[in-house]
Short mmCIF file of C-alpha atoms and ligand atoms in Angstrom, two decimals:
data_model
loop_
_atom_site.label_atom_id
_atom_site.label_comp_id
_atom_site.label_asym_id
_atom_site.label_seq_id
_atom_site.Cartn_x
_atom_site.Cartn_y
_atom_site.Cartn_z
CA MET A 1 -19.96 16.80 2.29
CA ASP A 2 -20.92 13.69 3.70
CA ALA A 3 -17.34 12.77 5.01
CA LEU A 4 -15.62 10.30 7.05
CA VAL A 5 -15.06 11.44 10.77
CA THR A 6 -12.78 10.46 12.94
CA ASN A 7 -13.53 11.37 16.91
CA ARG A 8 -11.11 9.47 19.51
CA GLY A 9 -9.89 11.51 21.86
CA PRO A 10 -5.73 10.70 23.00
CA LEU A 11 -6.71 8.56 25.83
CA SER A 12 -9.01 6.61 24.16
CA ARG A 13 -6.59 6.10 20.85
CA VAL A 14 -3.92 4.92 23.91
CA LEU A 15 -6.74 2.49 25.50
CA ASN A 16 -6.60 0.76 21.57
CA LEU A 17 -3.52 0.85 21.07
CA ALA A 18 -2.24 -0.71 24.60
CA SER A 19 -5.40 -3.53 24.15
CA ASN A 20 -5.00 -4.24 20.14
CA LYS A 21 -8.89 -3.10 20.65
CA SER A 22 -11.98 -1.43 18.90
CA ILE A 23 -12.97 -0.21 21.73
CA GLY A 24 -16.32 1.12 21.26
CA GLN A 25 -17.15 2.96 17.51
CA GLY A 26 -14.33 5.56 16.28
CA CYS A 27 -15.41 7.51 13.32
CA ALA A 28 -18.74 8.91 12.24
CA VAL A 29 -20.20 9.70 9.13
CA LYS A 30 -20.44 14.17 9.18
CA ARG A 31 -20.84 17.14 6.71
CA ILE A 32 -18.17 18.80 6.93
CA PRO A 33 -16.97 21.62 3.60
CA ILE A 34 -15.32 20.95 0.18
CA PRO A 35 -12.23 21.57 0.77
CA THR A 36 -10.61 24.10 -0.89
CA ILE A 37 -7.52 23.32 -3.61
CA SER A 38 -4.38 24.79 -3.97
CA ALA A 39 -3.27 26.33 -7.40
CA HIS A 40 -1.44 22.99 -7.90
CA GLN A 41 -3.52 20.62 -6.51
CA ILE A 42 -6.97 18.97 -8.42
CA LEU A 43 -10.54 18.59 -6.87
CA VAL A 44 -11.53 15.60 -7.01
CA LYS A 45 -15.35 13.87 -7.35
CA VAL A 46 -14.88 10.92 -5.72
CA HIS A 47 -17.30 7.46 -7.08
CA ALA A 48 -15.01 4.30 -5.21
CA VAL A 49 -12.57 3.89 -2.74
CA ALA A 50 -11.24 0.81 -1.77
CA LEU A 51 -10.14 -0.31 1.86
CA ASN A 52 -6.96 -0.92 3.56
CA PRO A 53 -5.58 -2.26 6.38
CA ILE A 54 -4.80 1.26 7.67
CA ASP A 55 -7.82 3.15 7.22
CA PHE A 56 -8.70 1.40 10.29
CA ILE A 57 -5.14 1.36 11.94
CA SER A 58 -5.86 5.43 11.84
CA ILE A 59 -9.80 5.41 13.24
CA ASP A 60 -8.53 2.69 16.50
CA ILE A 61 -5.61 4.30 17.05
CA LEU A 62 -2.90 7.14 15.26
CA ALA A 63 -5.92 9.58 13.89
CA PRO A 64 -6.48 12.42 15.56
CA ARG A 65 -10.43 13.82 15.67
CA GLY A 66 -11.85 15.49 13.28
CA SER A 67 -9.36 13.58 10.39
CA ILE A 68 -11.45 12.47 7.54
CA ILE A 69 -10.31 8.47 6.79
CA GLY A 70 -9.52 6.57 3.92
CA CYS A 71 -6.45 6.89 1.11
CA ASP A 72 -7.77 5.18 -1.40
CA TYR A 73 -10.24 6.81 -4.14
CA ALA A 74 -11.12 6.99 -8.55
CA GLY A 75 -13.49 9.25 -9.50
CA SER A 76 -12.85 12.34 -11.45
CA VAL A 77 -12.39 15.58 -11.37
CA ALA A 78 -13.27 18.33 -10.36
CA PRO A 79 -11.66 21.73 -11.13
CA VAL A 80 -8.45 22.58 -11.44
CA GLY A 81 -5.65 24.11 -9.87
CA GLU A 82 -4.97 26.73 -12.64
CA ARG A 83 -0.90 25.15 -12.37
CA ALA A 84 -2.53 22.01 -13.14
CA LEU A 85 -4.14 23.24 -15.40
CA GLY A 86 -1.95 22.26 -18.59
CA GLN A 87 -2.09 18.16 -17.36
CA TRP A 88 -5.31 17.98 -15.42
CA LYS A 89 -9.53 18.95 -17.05
CA VAL A 90 -12.91 18.51 -15.65
CA GLY A 91 -14.01 15.09 -15.93
CA ASP A 92 -10.92 13.85 -16.65
CA ARG A 93 -11.33 9.98 -14.97
CA VAL A 94 -9.01 10.05 -12.05
CA ALA A 95 -7.78 7.54 -9.29
CA GLY A 96 -4.23 7.16 -6.44
CA PHE A 97 -4.22 7.86 -2.44
CA VAL A 98 -4.36 10.01 -0.16
CA TYR A 99 -3.74 10.69 3.77
CA GLY A 100 -6.03 9.40 4.75
CA GLY A 101 -6.28 10.02 8.80
CA LEU A 102 -4.42 13.02 9.79
CA TYR A 103 -5.75 16.28 8.26
CA LYS A 104 -9.07 18.09 8.72
CA ASP A 105 -9.86 18.68 4.83
CA ARG A 106 -8.19 15.70 2.86
CA GLY A 107 -9.25 12.12 2.91
CA SER A 108 -10.82 9.56 0.36
CA PHE A 109 -14.02 8.81 2.27
CA CYS A 110 -16.30 11.55 1.38
CA ARG A 111 -17.89 12.87 -1.63
CA TYR A 112 -15.27 15.70 -2.30
CA LEU A 113 -10.70 15.80 -2.09
CA LYS A 114 -7.81 17.30 -2.84
CA VAL A 115 -4.82 16.89 -4.25
CA ASP A 116 -1.11 16.73 -6.08
CA ALA A 117 -1.93 17.05 -9.36
CA ASP A 118 1.20 14.71 -9.81
CA LEU A 119 -0.30 12.56 -7.69
CA ALA A 120 -3.49 11.48 -9.15
CA TRP A 121 -3.51 8.96 -11.97
CA ARG A 122 -4.95 9.04 -15.24
CA VAL A 123 -7.69 5.49 -14.73
CA PRO A 124 -7.46 4.07 -19.11
CA ALA A 125 -10.88 3.45 -20.04
CA GLY A 126 -11.85 0.08 -19.55
CA LEU A 127 -10.87 0.05 -16.16
CA SER A 128 -13.11 0.36 -13.58
CA ASP A 129 -13.66 2.59 -10.73
CA GLY A 130 -13.19 -0.05 -8.62
CA GLU A 131 -10.24 -1.62 -10.27
CA ALA A 132 -8.56 2.38 -10.76
CA ALA A 133 -9.00 2.81 -6.85
CA SER A 134 -7.12 -0.30 -6.20
CA TYR A 135 -3.91 1.28 -7.28
CA GLY A 136 -3.50 3.56 -4.88
CA VAL A 137 -1.25 2.15 -1.31
CA SER A 138 -1.43 -0.47 -1.69
CA ALA A 139 0.84 -0.24 -5.23
CA ALA A 140 2.53 2.26 -4.62
CA THR A 141 4.13 1.03 -1.60
CA ALA A 142 4.73 -2.22 -3.92
CA MET A 143 7.27 0.45 -5.82
CA LEU A 144 8.99 1.98 -3.12
CA ALA A 145 9.16 -0.76 -1.43
CA LEU A 146 11.34 -3.15 -4.47
CA THR A 147 12.59 0.50 -6.06
CA VAL A 148 13.83 3.02 -3.63
CA TYR A 149 14.28 0.76 -0.42
CA LEU A 150 15.62 -1.96 -2.06
CA GLY A 151 16.63 -0.57 -5.34
CA LEU A 152 15.66 -2.43 -7.62
CA PRO A 153 15.46 -1.59 -12.13
CA SER A 154 13.55 0.68 -13.23
CA LEU A 155 10.48 -0.15 -13.69
CA TYR A 156 9.83 1.81 -16.90
CA GLU A 157 12.52 -0.14 -18.59
CA PRO A 158 12.63 -3.12 -20.49
CA PRO A 159 14.54 -5.77 -18.34
CA ALA A 160 17.29 -6.58 -20.36
CA SER A 161 18.24 -3.37 -20.43
CA ALA A 162 18.17 -3.08 -16.81
CA SER A 163 20.39 -4.74 -14.95
CA PRO A 164 23.47 -6.76 -16.05
CA ASN A 165 24.39 -8.13 -12.52
CA MET A 166 21.04 -9.36 -12.31
CA LEU A 167 20.63 -10.81 -14.83
CA LYS A 168 24.01 -12.04 -14.16
CA ASP A 169 22.67 -13.56 -11.12
CA ARG A 170 19.74 -15.02 -12.40
CA SER A 171 21.85 -18.53 -14.77
CA GLU A 172 23.74 -18.62 -11.12
CA GLY A 173 20.49 -19.13 -9.36
CA GLY A 174 19.75 -15.99 -8.00
CA GLY A 175 18.85 -12.93 -9.53
CA ALA A 176 15.35 -13.37 -7.10
CA ILE A 177 13.95 -11.12 -4.91
CA LEU A 178 11.60 -12.49 -1.55
CA ILE A 179 7.84 -11.32 -1.19
CA TYR A 180 6.21 -12.73 2.07
CA ALA A 181 2.97 -13.01 2.28
CA GLY A 182 2.40 -12.98 -1.24
CA SER A 183 -1.48 -12.93 -1.08
CA THR A 184 -2.04 -9.89 0.93
CA THR A 185 -2.88 -7.15 -1.77
CA VAL A 186 0.64 -5.70 -1.87
CA GLY A 187 2.31 -8.24 -1.92
CA LEU A 188 -0.58 -9.37 -5.52
CA PHE A 189 1.13 -6.00 -6.59
CA ALA A 190 5.23 -6.45 -5.42
CA ILE A 191 4.51 -9.96 -6.91
CA GLN A 192 3.87 -8.47 -11.23
CA LEU A 193 5.90 -4.89 -10.59
CA ALA A 194 9.03 -7.71 -8.85
CA ARG A 195 7.88 -9.71 -12.51
CA LYS A 196 7.57 -6.20 -14.70
CA ILE A 197 11.25 -5.90 -13.94
CA GLY A 198 13.18 -8.74 -14.39
CA TYR A 199 13.02 -11.52 -10.96
CA THR A 200 12.56 -14.40 -10.15
CA VAL A 201 10.78 -13.72 -7.38
CA VAL A 202 9.90 -16.37 -4.60
CA THR A 203 7.02 -15.78 -1.86
CA THR A 204 4.62 -17.14 1.30
CA ALA A 205 0.99 -17.76 1.51
CA SER A 206 -1.02 -20.51 2.80
CA PRO A 207 -1.89 -23.02 0.58
CA HIS A 208 -5.30 -21.86 -0.48
CA SER A 209 -3.67 -19.59 -1.66
CA PHE A 210 -1.35 -20.43 -3.95
CA GLU A 211 -3.14 -20.45 -7.60
CA LEU A 212 -3.81 -17.24 -7.23
CA VAL A 213 -0.49 -16.12 -6.23
CA LYS A 214 1.17 -18.10 -9.37
CA GLN A 215 -2.18 -16.29 -11.15
CA TYR A 216 -0.07 -12.70 -10.42
CA GLY A 217 3.42 -14.64 -11.81
CA ALA A 218 5.42 -15.94 -8.36
CA ASP A 219 7.56 -18.58 -10.37
CA SER A 220 7.81 -20.62 -6.37
CA VAL A 221 5.44 -20.16 -3.78
CA PHE A 222 5.46 -21.58 -0.35
CA ASP A 223 3.46 -22.66 2.91
CA TYR A 224 4.33 -19.74 5.98
CA HIS A 225 2.97 -22.37 7.92
CA SER A 226 4.97 -25.27 7.61
CA PRO A 227 8.22 -25.62 10.38
CA THR A 228 10.50 -26.41 6.84
CA ALA A 229 9.70 -22.71 4.81
CA ALA A 230 12.84 -20.62 4.68
CA GLN A 231 15.11 -23.70 5.48
CA ASP A 232 13.10 -25.14 1.70
CA ILE A 233 14.24 -22.37 0.30
CA ILE A 234 17.80 -22.01 1.29
CA ARG A 235 17.92 -24.49 -0.64
CA SER A 236 15.93 -24.30 -3.89
CA PHE A 237 16.87 -20.14 -3.73
CA PRO A 238 20.18 -20.06 -2.03
CA CYS A 239 21.37 -16.63 -3.26
CA ILE A 240 18.28 -13.68 -2.33
CA THR A 241 20.17 -10.96 -0.45
CA GLN A 242 16.72 -8.56 -1.29
CA ALA A 243 13.02 -9.27 1.20
CA LEU A 244 10.23 -7.35 1.52
CA ASP A 245 7.90 -8.52 4.39
CA CYS A 246 4.36 -7.35 3.60
CA ILE A 247 1.81 -8.46 6.38
CA SER A 248 5.76 -8.11 9.65
CA LYS A 249 3.86 -9.68 12.30
CA GLY A 250 5.11 -12.25 14.50
CA PRO A 251 7.14 -14.31 13.50
CA SER A 252 7.68 -13.12 9.15
CA THR A 253 10.57 -10.62 9.12
CA GLU A 254 12.90 -12.94 11.14
CA PHE A 255 11.88 -15.46 8.67
CA CYS A 256 13.02 -13.54 5.42
CA ALA A 257 16.35 -13.03 7.70
CA ARG A 258 17.03 -16.35 8.04
CA VAL A 259 15.99 -17.16 4.11
CA MET A 260 18.81 -14.17 3.61
CA ALA A 261 21.65 -15.51 7.30
CA ARG A 262 24.61 -17.13 4.55
CA ASN A 263 25.05 -14.13 2.93
CA GLY A 264 23.47 -11.20 4.13
CA GLY A 265 20.65 -9.15 2.72
CA LYS A 266 18.33 -6.77 3.40
CA VAL A 267 14.66 -6.86 4.21
CA VAL A 268 11.36 -4.08 3.59
CA THR A 269 9.33 -4.39 6.51
CA LEU A 270 4.87 -2.44 7.07
CA LEU A 271 5.60 -2.68 10.74
CA ASP A 272 8.71 -1.78 12.80
CA GLN A 273 10.39 -4.57 13.27
CA GLY A 274 12.92 -3.46 15.19
CA LYS A 275 17.05 -4.74 13.92
CA SER A 276 17.50 -7.44 12.93
CA LYS A 277 19.29 -10.39 14.83
CA VAL A 278 20.77 -11.83 12.22
CA GLU A 279 24.30 -11.03 11.05
CA GLY A 280 24.70 -9.04 7.61
CA VAL A 281 20.50 -8.78 7.62
CA THR A 282 19.35 -5.25 8.25
CA TYR A 283 15.34 -4.29 8.30
CA GLU A 284 13.69 -1.47 6.94
CA TYR A 285 10.81 0.10 7.81
CA LEU A 286 8.60 2.32 5.14
CA VAL A 287 5.27 4.52 5.43
CA CYS A 288 3.71 4.42 1.92
CA PHE A 289 2.80 8.38 3.42
CA THR A 290 6.47 9.94 3.18
CA MET A 291 5.67 9.88 -0.43
CA PHE A 292 3.87 12.63 -0.53
CA GLY A 293 5.97 14.80 0.75
CA GLU A 294 5.60 16.83 3.51
CA LYS A 295 6.26 16.54 7.09
CA PHE A 296 4.34 14.17 9.85
CA ALA A 297 4.23 12.80 13.42
CA TRP A 298 2.39 10.28 15.27
CA PHE A 299 1.16 11.25 19.10
CA PRO A 300 3.81 14.15 18.67
CA PRO A 301 5.75 14.80 21.02
CA VAL A 302 5.98 11.83 22.34
CA GLY A 303 6.14 9.62 18.93
CA PRO A 304 7.61 8.58 15.62
CA ALA A 305 8.42 11.56 13.23
CA PHE A 306 8.68 11.13 9.88
CA PRO A 307 10.78 14.19 8.29
CA VAL A 308 10.16 14.77 4.04
CA VAL A 309 12.40 12.57 2.01
CA ALA A 310 12.64 13.67 -1.51
CA SER A 311 12.96 11.09 -3.88
CA ARG A 312 9.91 9.38 -2.19
CA ARG A 313 7.47 12.18 -3.82
CA GLU A 314 9.04 11.65 -6.82
CA ALA A 315 9.26 8.14 -6.77
CA LEU A 316 4.98 8.54 -6.85
CA ALA A 317 5.25 11.03 -9.14
CA GLY A 318 6.76 8.77 -11.87
CA PHE A 319 4.35 5.23 -11.00
CA TYR A 320 1.30 7.64 -11.02
CA ALA A 321 2.51 9.02 -14.62
CA ASN A 322 3.67 5.68 -15.66
CA LEU A 323 0.90 3.72 -14.53
CA PRO A 324 -1.29 4.07 -17.55
CA SER A 325 0.43 2.23 -19.68
CA LEU A 326 1.14 -0.32 -16.76
CA VAL A 327 -1.66 -1.20 -16.44
CA GLY A 328 -1.26 -3.86 -18.46
CA TYR A 329 1.46 -5.83 -17.02
CA VAL A 330 0.18 -4.92 -13.31
CA LYS A 331 -3.48 -6.40 -12.49
CA PRO A 332 -5.55 -5.23 -9.64
CA PRO A 333 -5.74 -7.29 -7.26
CA PRO A 334 -9.23 -10.24 -7.57
CA LEU A 335 -11.52 -7.46 -6.28
CA LEU A 336 -14.86 -7.55 -3.61
CA VAL A 337 -17.56 -5.36 -4.80
CA LEU A 338 -19.22 -4.32 -1.51
CA GLY A 339 -21.81 -1.72 -2.53
CA THR A 340 -22.20 1.64 -1.41
CA GLY A 341 -21.87 4.53 0.07
CA PHE A 342 -20.95 5.46 4.05
CA GLU A 343 -21.69 2.33 6.17
CA LYS A 344 -20.46 -0.24 3.78
CA ILE A 345 -17.28 0.85 4.45
CA LEU A 346 -18.09 -0.08 8.09
CA GLU A 347 -18.49 -3.25 7.37
CA GLY A 348 -15.70 -3.64 4.98
CA LEU A 349 -13.54 -2.62 7.52
CA ASP A 350 -14.92 -4.73 10.71
CA GLU A 351 -14.08 -7.33 8.27
CA LEU A 352 -10.88 -6.39 7.37
CA ARG A 353 -10.61 -5.82 11.59
CA ALA A 354 -11.12 -9.34 11.16
CA GLY A 355 -8.68 -10.61 10.23
CA LYS A 356 -11.25 -12.15 7.53
CA VAL A 357 -10.27 -11.15 4.35
CA SER A 358 -7.61 -13.30 2.54
CA GLY A 359 -6.57 -12.62 -1.28
CA ARG A 360 -9.70 -9.78 -2.09
CA LYS A 361 -9.85 -5.78 -2.61
CA LEU A 362 -12.70 -3.89 -1.06
CA ILE A 363 -14.95 -1.44 -3.32
CA VAL A 364 -17.65 0.33 -2.31
CA LYS A 365 -18.42 2.67 -4.37
CA LEU A 366 -19.36 6.49 -3.45
CA GLU A 367 -21.95 7.42 -6.31
N1 LIG B 401 3.45 0.14 6.34
C1 LIG B 401 2.98 0.88 5.25
O1 LIG B 401 3.49 1.93 4.85
C2 LIG B 401 1.82 0.16 4.93
C3 LIG B 401 1.60 0.06 4.19
C4 LIG B 401 0.45 -0.48 3.12
C5 LIG B 401 0.08 -1.95 3.82
N2 LIG B 401 0.22 -1.77 5.95
C6 LIG B 401 0.80 -2.78 5.93
O2 LIG B 401 0.53 -3.96 5.22
C7 LIG B 401 -0.12 -4.93 5.61
C8 LIG B 401 -0.37 -6.04 4.87
O3 LIG B 401 -1.26 -4.74 3.71
P1 LIG B 401 -2.37 -5.10 3.12
O4 LIG B 401 -4.12 -4.39 2.99
O5 LIG B 401 -2.01 -5.95 1.24
O6 LIG B 401 -3.40 -7.07 3.29
P2 LIG B 401 -4.20 -7.55 3.26
O7 LIG B 401 -4.90 -7.92 1.30
O8 LIG B 401 -5.55 -7.53 3.48
O9 LIG B 401 -4.20 -9.20 3.47
C9 LIG B 401 -4.78 -10.01 3.98
C10 LIG B 401 -3.33 -10.72 3.15
O10 LIG B 401 -2.49 -11.63 5.10
C11 LIG B 401 -1.92 -12.23 4.83
N3 LIG B 401 -2.00 -12.57 6.10
C12 LIG B 401 -2.42 -12.45 7.14
N4 LIG B 401 -1.89 -12.98 8.48
C13 LIG B 401 -0.60 -12.96 7.70
C14 LIG B 401 0.37 -13.71 8.17
N5 LIG B 401 0.91 -14.24 10.51
N6 LIG B 401 1.51 -13.97 8.22
C15 LIG B 401 1.63 -14.11 7.22
N7 LIG B 401 0.78 -13.54 5.81
C16 LIG B 401 -0.43 -13.59 6.77
C17 LIG B 401 -3.35 -13.37 4.45
O11 LIG B 401 -2.31 -14.55 3.54
P3 LIG B 401 -3.23 -16.46 3.53
O12 LIG B 401 -4.73 -16.00 4.07
O13 LIG B 401 -2.34 -16.25 1.93
O14 LIG B 401 -2.77 -16.44 4.18
C18 LIG B 401 -4.11 -13.02 3.57
O15 LIG B 401 -3.98 -13.13 2.54
C19 LIG B 401 -0.89 -4.77 6.83
O16 LIG B 401 -1.16 -5.18 7.94
C20 LIG B 401 -0.92 -3.53 6.52
O17 LIG B 401 -1.31 -2.56 7.10
C21 LIG B 401 1.81 -1.12 5.72
#
């Protein structure tokens, strides 16, 4: 089958890391074998993929030579492993995300991918392939951050029974969560999920994204460029103790910590931000690929290693099992369908790399 496969050696990846550049072409379309599935996996014929910043970060820096790139997908079930036969049948519509950028036989920018049968979700009628593909890395990351890292109540129960404390706090001006960079696609999912759980959502965005984040359910939005934004949030929402920093760049995480300086709290970050300098505030770094229940490492043996944490895999399986009934509350981000074929994926990744994408999920069709 055709697949987008990386071709960088370690030196080129380290150079890119050091220079914050993407030197040369880091991947190409190659003919590789169709993956073989185990008893608990399904093979998926890929119809559409969604693009994420991690895709170009993998190509430029993280992925060993020969890895298939791409995480988010939607498609149809091809062969089903014998232990997954009760769950799936050939032709079912399916979507999800895989760890693209590490393995020679796993990734979504290809014709066929393999995935554990319980880590994919059944696409309901009425949702296009592009829409379905957009519930991958971004949606799962938002879910993991809120329900596991920040310990918000269950997504799958009505808010009233979820947490009496939360509802009490809300009447005292609390019950609010800060979603920093709400117009990222992680942010748009986080806003909706936090609202579904019953939280008041405070977010930051550029003024051109204010309407967008409100459409997705933000209760209050502040311009992160404003020098008074953190103080303005504290004045209106003095009890915030939980934040998800959906960008984790520049001053963003420190901004979240300042908002929580009075009461202390926790900020979940999507890039490693080290330790907080604000007393009582902790940072916790989330890596979405830990949801697959397999250990892995970046730049071994010197880089970080990620052990198996079973609860994260369970969270993803639970999310995808429940997602068909959640899509009424949690809509896809605005989509921009770039066209069909691997060349369109490369064009889209260049747009993401250049920081030109705002408030949109880029989609490419492969069928
Ligand atoms: N660790 C993980 O497992 C994990 C998982 C998913 C994503 N991520 C990371 O999370 C980030 C967001 O991913 P995404 O796919 O949601 O991104 P995205 O949708 O491509 O993000 C685009 C948005 O970022 C906002 N933005 C750009 N620079 C900003 C800054 N300096 N401060 C605040 N906002 C800024 C822009 O908002 P405005 O136009 O409103 O300014 C724009 O709408 C990426 O860095 C990605 O690599 C990490």
